[in-house]
Amino acid sequence: MTAPNDLRAFLKAIEQSGDLVTVNGQVDWDEELAGLGRLSCERQGPAFMFNNVKDYGGWRVTTNPIATWRRMAVALGLPADTSVRRLYEIYAEREQKTIPPVVVKDAPCKEVIIEGDKVDLFDLPTPMVHEGDGGRYLGTWDIVVSKDHDSDWVNWGMYRFMVHNEKYLTGYPRPTSHLGKMLLDGYVPKGKPMPIAIVIGADVNSHFAAAATFRLNGDEAELAGGLAGRPVELIKCHSNDLMVPANAEIVIEAEVLPDGIAQEGPYGEYPGYRSGEMGDALCCRVTAITHRKDPILTLDTTGFMDSSATTTSISGAIAIKRRLEKHGVPVVDVYVPPEGGVHLAIVSVRRGGAAVAKQVVEVLTQRRALISKVIVVDDDCDVFNIPAVLHAFATKCHPERGTHIHTYTGRANALTPAYSQEERAKRLGASVAFDVTWPPEWPVGTTPIRATLDQMYSPAMQEQVLRRWQAMGLK
Ligand SMILES: Cc1cc2nc3c(=O)[nH]c(=O)nc-3n(C[C@H](O)[C@H](O)[C@H](O)COP(=O)(O)O)c2cc1C
Ligand SMILES: [Mn+2]
């Protein structure tokens, strides 16, 4: 199997694996469509293809392309039932084998070109995602392309935008995001507008790369190529010099104003809550919209078990593992469970104890502190096996000696629901490591033995039990 080479090929592939439902009956862009996508995330249901969106004949909308492990497996060209552990391994391998993009001259994303006075964002079937959102959100599953002011570094990130009026969008790339950094360090001090391209409906691996936790100065187009196992084709924008995936359904070309601010939010966020208020955000003017005929708009119905639950789970966990290795932590596996809203990481280590747990939480909060809880387990606990992790946590973590809290100022995650509005404003926060390992200093022979077949019985008895088990036809 190979990775599908555009969104339409991917939709066919997930239809075949039973992970897409096509809806031909009319659906309202105002909450109803996203509500269905939301419920599907919560029930680990299918992606939807809405062929008939109220007020928007000729447009189609699809929700949460890779918000489940099954759909992520198909995106990577693997069988839908590939295990999460295997998906992690494959991501880690392919991330190391990046493939540079190629440039093409002609592409379907230019079939329709709208520019100047003709631009009207309300021509797009932008959904009202949640009740209580500040407006209609575009590009909740996008690729935002931008170029550094002073170097050749081109960044892809996934950042949401709210429709402000016919020609303006407001956006929320966090100040710590790469786009935020490019804007604040490069363009704002010089008073220059920053060109961007908001790409919608490209091949899923390109979106996966944009959403991925990836190194500063890294080229996500190369990462996307590595994930798909083939180069991404890029084409130049119509109204600026940025390069975008040629297979995109829709490209919104814009410039971020260096001195303009507009209101944005609130929005139902990835941790699974709406908890902020409308606030100042960057503002951009749309210079052109290009799209395919019969275009498909994609979106993430953000909240519990959304698309970040898979994309950030996998890329974030691999990034955490690499950082811990770099700092000499005897790490074996890292899992960021989708149910944890990217706030929880489970780390297994070859040798545990208080010093290791403390080091883990310090390393993970040095720069950006997205994770606020880390469970550190011994390596006989499978980090992907949540019942096993819960059992270990409940029994092995000393309520007092096993809790290592690390506080910081200026880099806390402003979207952590547990923080007060004041803590958010000051970026004041804390992370905790729960030490769920046996203290290495306990005398040999005093460490409790787990009462499971694999630990409390001799290898010979285990084998005998397993033989009898199989002979009874049990699985
Ligand atoms: C569906 C989805 C929506 C996202 N929306 C935003 C957003 O609005 N602002 C933001 O800063 N990060 C957002 N993220 C997270 C970033 O895409 C992620 O941190 C990515 O690594 C950013 O790229 P960067 O490291 O180049 O900044 C979103 C992620 C996903 C999966
Ligand atoms: Mn980046």
Coordinates of C-alpha atoms and ligand atoms in Angstrom, one line a residue:
M1 CA 0.0 0.0 0.0
T2 CA 1.2 3.5 -0.7
A3 CA 0.0 6.7 1.0
P4 CA -2.9 8.4 -0.9
N5 CA -1.5 11.2 -3.0
D6 CA -4.3 13.8 -2.6
L7 CA -7.3 14.4 -0.4
R8 CA -9.7 12.7 -2.9
A9 CA -7.6 9.5 -3.1
F10 CA -7.5 9.5 0.8
L11 CA -11.3 9.8 1.0
K12 CA -11.6 6.9 -1.4
A13 CA -9.2 4.8 0.7
I14 CA -11.1 5.5 4.0
E15 CA -14.4 4.8 2.2
Q16 CA -13.0 1.4 1.4
S17 CA -11.8 0.7 4.9
G18 CA -15.3 1.7 6.3
D19 CA -14.1 4.9 7.9
L20 CA -16.0 7.5 5.8
V21 CA -19.7 8.2 5.7
T22 CA -21.1 10.2 2.8
V23 CA -24.1 12.5 3.6
N24 CA -26.2 13.5 0.6
G25 CA -29.0 15.0 2.6
Q26 CA -28.8 18.7 3.3
V27 CA -26.8 19.8 6.4
D28 CA -26.5 23.2 7.9
W29 CA -23.0 24.9 8.1
D30 CA -24.3 26.6 11.3
E31 CA -23.4 24.1 14.0
E32 CA -25.2 21.0 12.6
L33 CA -22.4 19.9 10.3
A34 CA -19.7 20.4 13.0
G35 CA -21.9 18.9 15.6
L36 CA -22.0 15.6 13.7
G37 CA -18.2 15.7 13.4
R38 CA -17.9 16.5 17.1
L39 CA -20.0 13.5 18.1
S40 CA -18.0 11.3 15.8
C41 CA -14.8 12.3 17.5
E42 CA -16.3 11.5 20.9
R43 CA -17.5 8.1 19.7
Q44 CA -14.5 7.3 17.5
G45 CA -16.8 7.3 14.5
P46 CA -16.2 7.9 10.8
A47 CA -15.1 11.0 8.9
F48 CA -17.9 12.7 7.0
M49 CA -18.2 13.9 3.5
F50 CA -21.1 16.4 3.3
N51 CA -22.2 16.8 -0.3
N52 CA -25.1 19.1 0.3
V53 CA -24.3 22.1 2.5
K54 CA -27.1 24.6 3.1
D55 CA -26.6 27.8 1.1
Y56 CA -23.5 26.4 -0.6
G57 CA -24.3 24.5 -3.8
G58 CA -21.1 23.3 -5.5
W59 CA -19.1 23.0 -2.3
R60 CA -18.4 19.9 -0.2
V61 CA -17.1 19.7 3.3
T62 CA -15.3 16.9 5.0
T63 CA -14.6 16.6 8.8
N64 CA -11.6 15.4 10.8
P65 CA -9.6 13.5 8.1
I66 CA -7.2 11.7 10.5
A67 CA -8.7 12.1 13.9
T68 CA -8.7 8.3 14.5
W69 CA -5.7 5.9 14.5
R70 CA -7.5 3.9 11.8
R71 CA -7.6 6.9 9.4
M72 CA -4.1 8.0 10.3
A73 CA -2.9 4.5 9.4
V74 CA -4.6 4.7 6.0
A75 CA -3.1 8.2 5.5
L76 CA 0.4 6.6 6.0
G77 CA -0.4 3.9 3.5
L78 CA -0.9 1.2 6.1
P79 CA -3.7 -1.2 7.0
A80 CA -6.4 0.6 9.0
D81 CA -6.0 -1.8 12.0
T82 CA -2.2 -1.1 12.4
S83 CA -1.5 -0.8 16.2
V84 CA -0.7 2.5 17.8
R85 CA 2.7 1.3 18.8
R86 CA 3.5 0.5 15.2
L87 CA 2.2 3.8 14.0
Y88 CA 4.6 5.5 16.4
E89 CA 7.5 3.4 15.2
I90 CA 6.7 4.2 11.5
Y91 CA 6.4 7.9 12.2
A92 CA 9.7 7.9 14.0
E93 CA 11.4 6.1 11.1
R94 CA 9.9 8.3 8.3
E95 CA 10.5 11.5 10.2
Q96 CA 14.2 10.7 9.9
K97 CA 13.9 10.1 6.1
T98 CA 12.6 13.4 4.8
I99 CA 12.1 13.9 1.1
P100 CA 12.5 17.3 -0.5
P101 CA 9.5 18.7 -2.5
V102 CA 9.4 19.3 -6.3
V103 CA 8.0 22.3 -8.0
V104 CA 5.3 22.1 -10.7
K105 CA 3.9 24.7 -13.0
D106 CA 0.3 23.7 -13.3
A107 CA -2.1 22.3 -10.8
P108 CA -5.8 21.7 -10.0
C109 CA -5.7 24.2 -7.1
K110 CA -5.6 27.0 -9.8
E111 CA -8.7 25.9 -11.7
V112 CA -10.7 28.8 -10.2
I113 CA -8.9 32.1 -9.3
I114 CA -10.7 34.9 -7.4
E115 CA -8.8 38.1 -6.7
G116 CA -9.1 41.8 -5.8
D117 CA -12.7 43.1 -5.4
K118 CA -14.1 39.6 -6.2
V119 CA -12.8 38.1 -3.0
D120 CA -15.6 37.3 -0.6
L121 CA -14.9 34.9 2.3
F122 CA -18.6 34.3 2.7
D123 CA -18.6 32.5 -0.6
L124 CA -16.8 29.6 1.2
P125 CA -19.0 27.2 3.3
T126 CA -17.1 28.1 6.5
P127 CA -18.8 26.3 9.4
M128 CA -19.9 27.7 12.7
V129 CA -18.1 24.9 14.6
H130 CA -19.3 25.2 18.2
E131 CA -22.1 27.2 19.9
G132 CA -20.4 30.1 21.7
D133 CA -17.5 30.5 19.2
G134 CA -16.6 34.1 18.3
G135 CA -17.4 33.5 14.7
R136 CA -17.1 31.1 11.8
Y137 CA -13.8 29.3 11.7
L138 CA -11.8 28.6 8.6
G139 CA -8.7 26.5 8.4
T140 CA -9.1 24.5 11.5
W141 CA -7.5 21.7 9.4
D142 CA -5.2 23.8 7.2
I143 CA -1.5 24.4 6.4
V144 CA -0.4 28.0 6.9
V145 CA 2.7 28.7 4.8
S146 CA 5.0 31.7 5.7
K147 CA 8.6 32.7 5.0
D148 CA 11.1 34.1 7.4
H149 CA 11.8 37.8 6.8
D150 CA 15.6 37.4 7.0
S151 CA 16.3 33.9 5.7
D152 CA 15.0 31.2 3.4
W153 CA 13.3 29.3 6.2
V154 CA 9.7 28.5 5.2
N155 CA 7.3 27.3 7.9
W156 CA 4.2 25.2 7.8
G157 CA 1.9 25.2 10.8
M158 CA -1.7 24.5 11.5
Y159 CA -3.4 27.6 12.9
R160 CA -7.1 28.5 13.0
F161 CA -8.6 31.6 11.5
M162 CA -11.9 33.4 12.1
V163 CA -13.8 35.1 9.4
H164 CA -13.8 38.8 10.3
N165 CA -15.6 40.1 7.2
E166 CA -15.6 39.6 3.4
K167 CA -11.9 40.2 3.0
Y168 CA -10.3 39.9 6.5
L169 CA -9.5 37.1 8.8
T170 CA -8.2 37.1 12.3
G171 CA -6.0 34.4 13.6
Y172 CA -4.6 32.7 16.6
P173 CA -1.1 31.4 16.0
R174 CA 0.3 31.3 19.6
P175 CA 3.1 33.8 20.2
T176 CA 5.3 30.7 20.8
S177 CA 4.4 29.2 17.4
H178 CA 6.8 29.4 14.5
L179 CA 4.5 31.7 12.6
G180 CA 4.1 33.9 15.7
K181 CA 7.9 34.1 16.0
M182 CA 8.4 34.9 12.3
L183 CA 5.8 37.7 12.5
L184 CA 7.0 39.2 15.8
D185 CA 10.7 38.9 15.2
G186 CA 10.8 39.7 11.5
Y187 CA 7.9 41.6 10.0
V188 CA 6.4 43.6 12.8
P189 CA 9.6 45.5 13.8
K190 CA 10.1 46.5 10.1
G191 CA 6.4 47.4 9.7
K192 CA 6.0 45.1 6.7
P193 CA 3.0 42.9 5.9
M194 CA 3.8 39.2 6.1
P195 CA 2.5 37.1 3.1
I196 CA 0.8 33.9 4.1
A197 CA -1.0 31.1 2.3
I198 CA -3.8 29.2 4.1
V199 CA -4.0 25.8 2.4
I200 CA -7.1 23.7 2.7
G201 CA -7.6 20.1 1.5
A202 CA -4.1 19.1 0.5
D203 CA -2.9 15.5 0.9
V204 CA -3.3 14.5 4.5
N205 CA 0.4 13.9 5.2
S206 CA 1.1 17.6 4.4
H207 CA -1.5 18.6 7.0
F208 CA -0.1 16.0 9.4
A209 CA 3.4 17.6 8.9
A210 CA 1.9 21.1 9.4
A211 CA 0.3 20.1 12.7
A212 CA 3.4 18.1 13.8
T213 CA 5.7 19.1 16.6
F214 CA 8.8 19.7 14.5
R215 CA 12.1 21.5 14.9
L216 CA 12.6 25.2 14.5
N217 CA 13.9 25.9 11.0
G218 CA 12.7 22.5 9.9
D219 CA 11.0 22.1 6.5
E220 CA 7.6 20.6 6.9
A221 CA 7.3 20.0 3.1
E222 CA 10.2 17.6 3.5
L223 CA 8.6 16.0 6.5
A224 CA 5.4 15.5 4.5
G225 CA 7.4 13.9 1.7
G226 CA 9.0 11.5 4.2
L227 CA 5.7 10.6 5.8
A228 CA 4.1 9.9 2.4
G229 CA 7.2 8.2 0.9
R230 CA 7.2 10.5 -2.1
P231 CA 8.0 14.2 -2.8
V232 CA 5.2 16.8 -2.2
E233 CA 4.5 18.8 -5.4
L234 CA 4.5 22.6 -4.8
I235 CA 3.2 25.4 -6.9
K236 CA 3.7 29.2 -6.6
C237 CA 0.8 31.2 -5.2
H238 CA -1.1 33.6 -7.5
S239 CA -0.6 36.8 -5.6
N240 CA 2.6 36.2 -3.7
D241 CA 5.8 34.1 -4.0
L242 CA 5.0 31.4 -1.4
M243 CA 4.9 27.8 -2.5
V244 CA 1.9 25.6 -1.7
P245 CA 1.0 22.0 -2.2
A246 CA -0.3 21.7 -5.7
N247 CA -2.9 19.1 -4.9
A248 CA -4.8 21.5 -2.5
E249 CA -8.5 21.9 -2.8
I250 CA -8.5 25.6 -1.7
V251 CA -5.7 28.2 -1.2
I252 CA -6.4 31.5 0.6
E253 CA -3.6 33.9 -0.1
A254 CA -3.3 36.8 2.4
E255 CA -1.0 39.2 4.1
V256 CA -0.8 39.7 7.9
L257 CA -0.9 43.4 8.8
P258 CA 2.1 44.4 10.9
D259 CA 0.1 47.0 12.7
G260 CA -3.5 45.7 12.6
I261 CA -5.2 44.0 15.4
A262 CA -8.7 42.5 15.4
Q263 CA -10.8 40.5 17.8
E264 CA -10.7 36.7 17.7
G265 CA -12.2 33.9 19.7
P266 CA -13.4 32.4 21.9
Y267 CA -13.2 28.9 20.4
G268 CA -13.8 25.4 21.6
E269 CA -10.1 24.4 22.0
Y270 CA -8.1 21.2 21.7
P271 CA -7.8 20.6 25.4
G272 CA -11.6 20.0 25.2
Y273 CA -13.0 23.3 26.6
R274 CA -14.0 26.8 25.7
S275 CA -12.3 28.8 28.4
G276 CA -11.0 32.1 27.0
E277 CA -12.7 35.2 25.9
M278 CA -12.6 37.2 22.7
G279 CA -9.3 39.0 22.5
D280 CA -6.7 40.8 20.4
A281 CA -5.3 38.8 17.5
L282 CA -3.5 39.1 14.3
C283 CA -5.4 40.4 11.3
C284 CA -4.9 39.6 7.7
R285 CA -6.3 40.8 4.4
V286 CA -7.1 38.2 1.8
T287 CA -5.4 39.0 -1.6
A288 CA -6.7 36.0 -3.6
I289 CA -8.5 32.7 -3.3
T290 CA -7.8 29.8 -5.7
H291 CA -9.6 26.5 -5.7
R292 CA -10.3 23.3 -7.6
K293 CA -13.6 22.8 -9.3
D294 CA -16.1 21.1 -7.0
P295 CA -13.9 22.0 -4.0
I296 CA -13.8 20.2 -0.7
L297 CA -13.4 22.3 2.5
T298 CA -11.9 20.4 5.4
L299 CA -12.2 21.1 9.1
D300 CA -11.4 19.8 12.5
T301 CA -14.3 19.8 15.0
T302 CA -11.9 20.8 17.8
G303 CA -12.5 19.4 21.3
F304 CA -12.2 16.1 23.1
M305 CA -10.5 13.5 20.8
D306 CA -10.1 15.9 17.9
S307 CA -7.4 15.8 15.2
S308 CA -4.7 17.0 17.6
A309 CA -5.4 13.9 19.7
T310 CA -3.7 11.8 17.0
T311 CA -1.4 14.2 15.2
T312 CA 0.1 15.8 18.3
S313 CA 0.0 12.6 20.2
I314 CA 2.3 10.9 17.8
S315 CA 4.6 13.8 16.7
G316 CA 4.7 15.3 20.2
A317 CA 5.5 11.9 21.8
I318 CA 8.4 11.2 19.4
A319 CA 9.7 14.7 20.0
I320 CA 9.5 14.1 23.8
K321 CA 11.4 10.8 23.4
R322 CA 14.2 12.4 21.4
R323 CA 14.6 15.3 23.9
L324 CA 14.7 12.9 26.9
E325 CA 17.3 10.7 25.1
K326 CA 19.4 13.8 24.4
H327 CA 19.4 14.7 28.1
G328 CA 20.5 11.2 29.1
V329 CA 17.2 10.0 30.5
P330 CA 17.0 6.1 30.2
V331 CA 13.7 6.4 28.3
V332 CA 12.2 3.4 26.5
D333 CA 8.8 4.5 25.2
V334 CA 6.6 7.7 25.3
Y335 CA 2.9 7.8 24.7
V336 CA 0.7 10.9 24.7
P337 CA -2.8 9.4 25.0
P338 CA -5.5 11.1 22.9
E339 CA -7.8 11.2 25.9
G340 CA -5.4 13.5 27.7
G341 CA -6.0 16.6 25.5
V342 CA -2.2 16.8 24.9
H343 CA -1.7 17.6 28.6
L344 CA -0.6 14.1 29.7
A345 CA 2.5 12.0 28.7
I346 CA 3.4 8.5 29.8
V347 CA 7.1 7.8 29.8
S348 CA 8.7 4.4 30.5
V349 CA 12.3 4.2 31.7
R350 CA 14.8 1.4 32.1
R351 CA 15.7 2.7 35.6
G352 CA 13.4 4.9 37.6
G353 CA 13.5 6.7 41.0
A354 CA 12.9 10.2 42.2
A355 CA 15.9 11.7 40.4
V356 CA 14.8 10.4 37.0
A357 CA 11.2 11.5 37.5
K358 CA 12.4 15.0 38.5
Q359 CA 14.7 15.2 35.5
V360 CA 11.9 14.1 33.1
V361 CA 9.6 17.0 34.2
E362 CA 12.3 19.5 34.1
V363 CA 13.5 18.6 30.6
L364 CA 9.9 18.6 29.3
T365 CA 9.1 22.1 30.5
Q366 CA 12.4 23.8 29.6
R367 CA 11.1 25.7 26.6
R368 CA 7.4 25.3 25.9
A369 CA 5.3 23.7 28.6
L370 CA 2.4 22.1 26.9
I371 CA 2.4 18.9 29.0
S372 CA 1.4 19.4 32.6
K373 CA 1.3 15.8 33.8
V374 CA 3.8 13.1 33.2
I375 CA 3.5 9.5 34.4
V376 CA 6.9 7.9 34.7
V377 CA 6.6 4.1 34.7
D378 CA 9.1 1.1 34.8
D379 CA 9.7 -0.5 31.4
D380 CA 7.7 -3.6 32.3
C381 CA 4.6 -1.5 31.9
D382 CA 3.4 -1.0 28.3
V383 CA 2.8 2.8 28.0
F384 CA 0.2 2.1 25.3
N385 CA -1.8 -0.2 27.6
I386 CA -3.9 2.3 29.6
P387 CA -5.4 -0.2 32.1
A388 CA -1.8 -1.4 32.9
V389 CA -0.7 2.3 33.3
L390 CA -3.6 3.0 35.6
H391 CA -2.9 0.0 37.7
A392 CA 0.7 1.0 38.1
F393 CA -0.2 4.6 38.8
A394 CA -2.8 3.7 41.4
T395 CA -0.5 1.3 43.3
K396 CA 3.1 2.3 42.8
C397 CA 3.0 6.1 43.0
H398 CA 3.8 7.2 46.6
P399 CA 1.3 10.0 47.2
E400 CA 4.0 12.2 48.8
R401 CA 7.4 11.1 47.7
G402 CA 6.2 10.1 44.2
T403 CA 4.9 13.6 43.2
H404 CA 7.4 16.0 41.7
I405 CA 6.0 19.5 41.0
H406 CA 7.9 22.0 38.9
T407 CA 6.6 25.5 38.6
Y408 CA 7.5 28.2 36.0
T409 CA 6.7 31.7 34.8
G410 CA 6.4 33.1 31.3
R411 CA 6.0 29.8 29.4
A412 CA 2.9 28.1 30.8
N413 CA 0.3 26.9 28.3
A414 CA -2.3 29.6 28.2
L415 CA -4.9 27.0 27.1
T416 CA -4.6 24.7 30.1
P417 CA -8.1 24.7 31.5
A418 CA -6.9 24.3 35.1
Y419 CA -5.2 27.7 35.1
S420 CA -7.0 30.8 36.4
Q421 CA -7.3 33.8 34.0
E422 CA -4.6 35.5 36.0
E423 CA -2.2 32.5 35.6
R424 CA -2.9 32.4 31.9
A425 CA -2.2 36.1 31.5
K426 CA 1.2 35.8 33.3
R427 CA 1.9 32.4 31.7
L428 CA 2.3 31.1 35.2
G429 CA 2.1 27.3 35.5
A430 CA 3.3 24.0 36.9
S431 CA 3.9 20.5 35.7
V432 CA 4.0 17.4 37.7
A433 CA 5.8 14.1 37.3
F434 CA 4.2 11.1 39.0
D435 CA 6.9 8.7 39.8
V436 CA 5.4 5.3 39.2
T437 CA 8.7 3.3 39.3
W438 CA 10.1 1.2 42.1
P439 CA 12.7 3.1 44.1
P440 CA 16.1 1.7 42.8
E441 CA 17.4 2.1 46.4
W442 CA 15.1 -0.5 47.9
P443 CA 17.0 -3.6 49.0
V444 CA 16.9 -6.5 46.6
G445 CA 14.0 -8.9 47.5
T446 CA 11.8 -6.2 49.1
T447 CA 10.2 -4.9 45.9
P448 CA 6.7 -6.2 45.5
I449 CA 6.1 -8.7 42.7
R450 CA 3.1 -8.1 40.5
A451 CA 0.4 -10.9 40.9
T452 CA 0.1 -11.5 37.1
L453 CA 0.8 -14.6 35.2
D454 CA 3.9 -13.1 33.5
Q455 CA 5.5 -12.1 36.8
M456 CA 4.5 -14.4 39.6
Y457 CA 4.8 -17.7 37.9
S458 CA 7.8 -19.7 36.6
P459 CA 8.4 -19.7 32.9
A460 CA 7.6 -23.4 32.8
M461 CA 4.3 -22.9 34.6
Q462 CA 3.4 -19.9 32.3
E463 CA 4.0 -22.1 29.3
Q464 CA 1.9 -24.9 30.7
V465 CA -1.0 -22.5 31.5
L466 CA -0.9 -20.9 28.1
R467 CA -0.9 -24.4 26.5
R468 CA -4.0 -25.4 28.5
W469 CA -5.6 -22.1 27.7
Q470 CA -5.1 -22.6 23.9
A471 CA -6.3 -26.2 24.1
M472 CA -9.6 -24.9 25.5
G473 CA -9.9 -22.7 22.4
L474 CA -9.7 -19.5 24.3
K475 CA -8.1 -16.4 22.7
Ligands
LIG1 C1 -6.6 20.9 14.3 C2 -5.5 21.7 14.9 C3 -5.7 23.1 15.1 C4 -4.6 23.9 15.6 N1 -4.8 25.2 15.8 C5 -3.8 26.0 16.3 C6 -4.0 27.4 16.5 O1 -5.0 28.0 16.1 N2 -2.9 28.1 17.0 C7 -1.7 27.5 17.3 O2 -0.8 28.2 17.8 N3 -1.6 26.2 17.2 C8 -2.6 25.4 16.7 N4 -2.4 24.1 16.5 C9 -1.1 23.4 16.9 C10 -0.1 23.7 15.9 O3 -0.5 23.3 14.6 C11 1.2 22.9 16.2 O4 1.7 23.4 17.4 C12 2.2 23.0 15.1 O5 3.4 22.3 15.6 C13 2.6 24.4 14.9 O6 3.7 24.5 14.0 P1 4.9 25.4 14.3 O7 5.7 24.6 15.3 O8 5.6 25.6 13.0 O9 4.4 26.7 15.0 C14 -3.4 23.3 16.0 C15 -3.3 21.9 15.8 C16 -4.3 21.1 15.2 C17 -4.1 19.6 15.0
MN2 MN 7.3 24.7 12.0

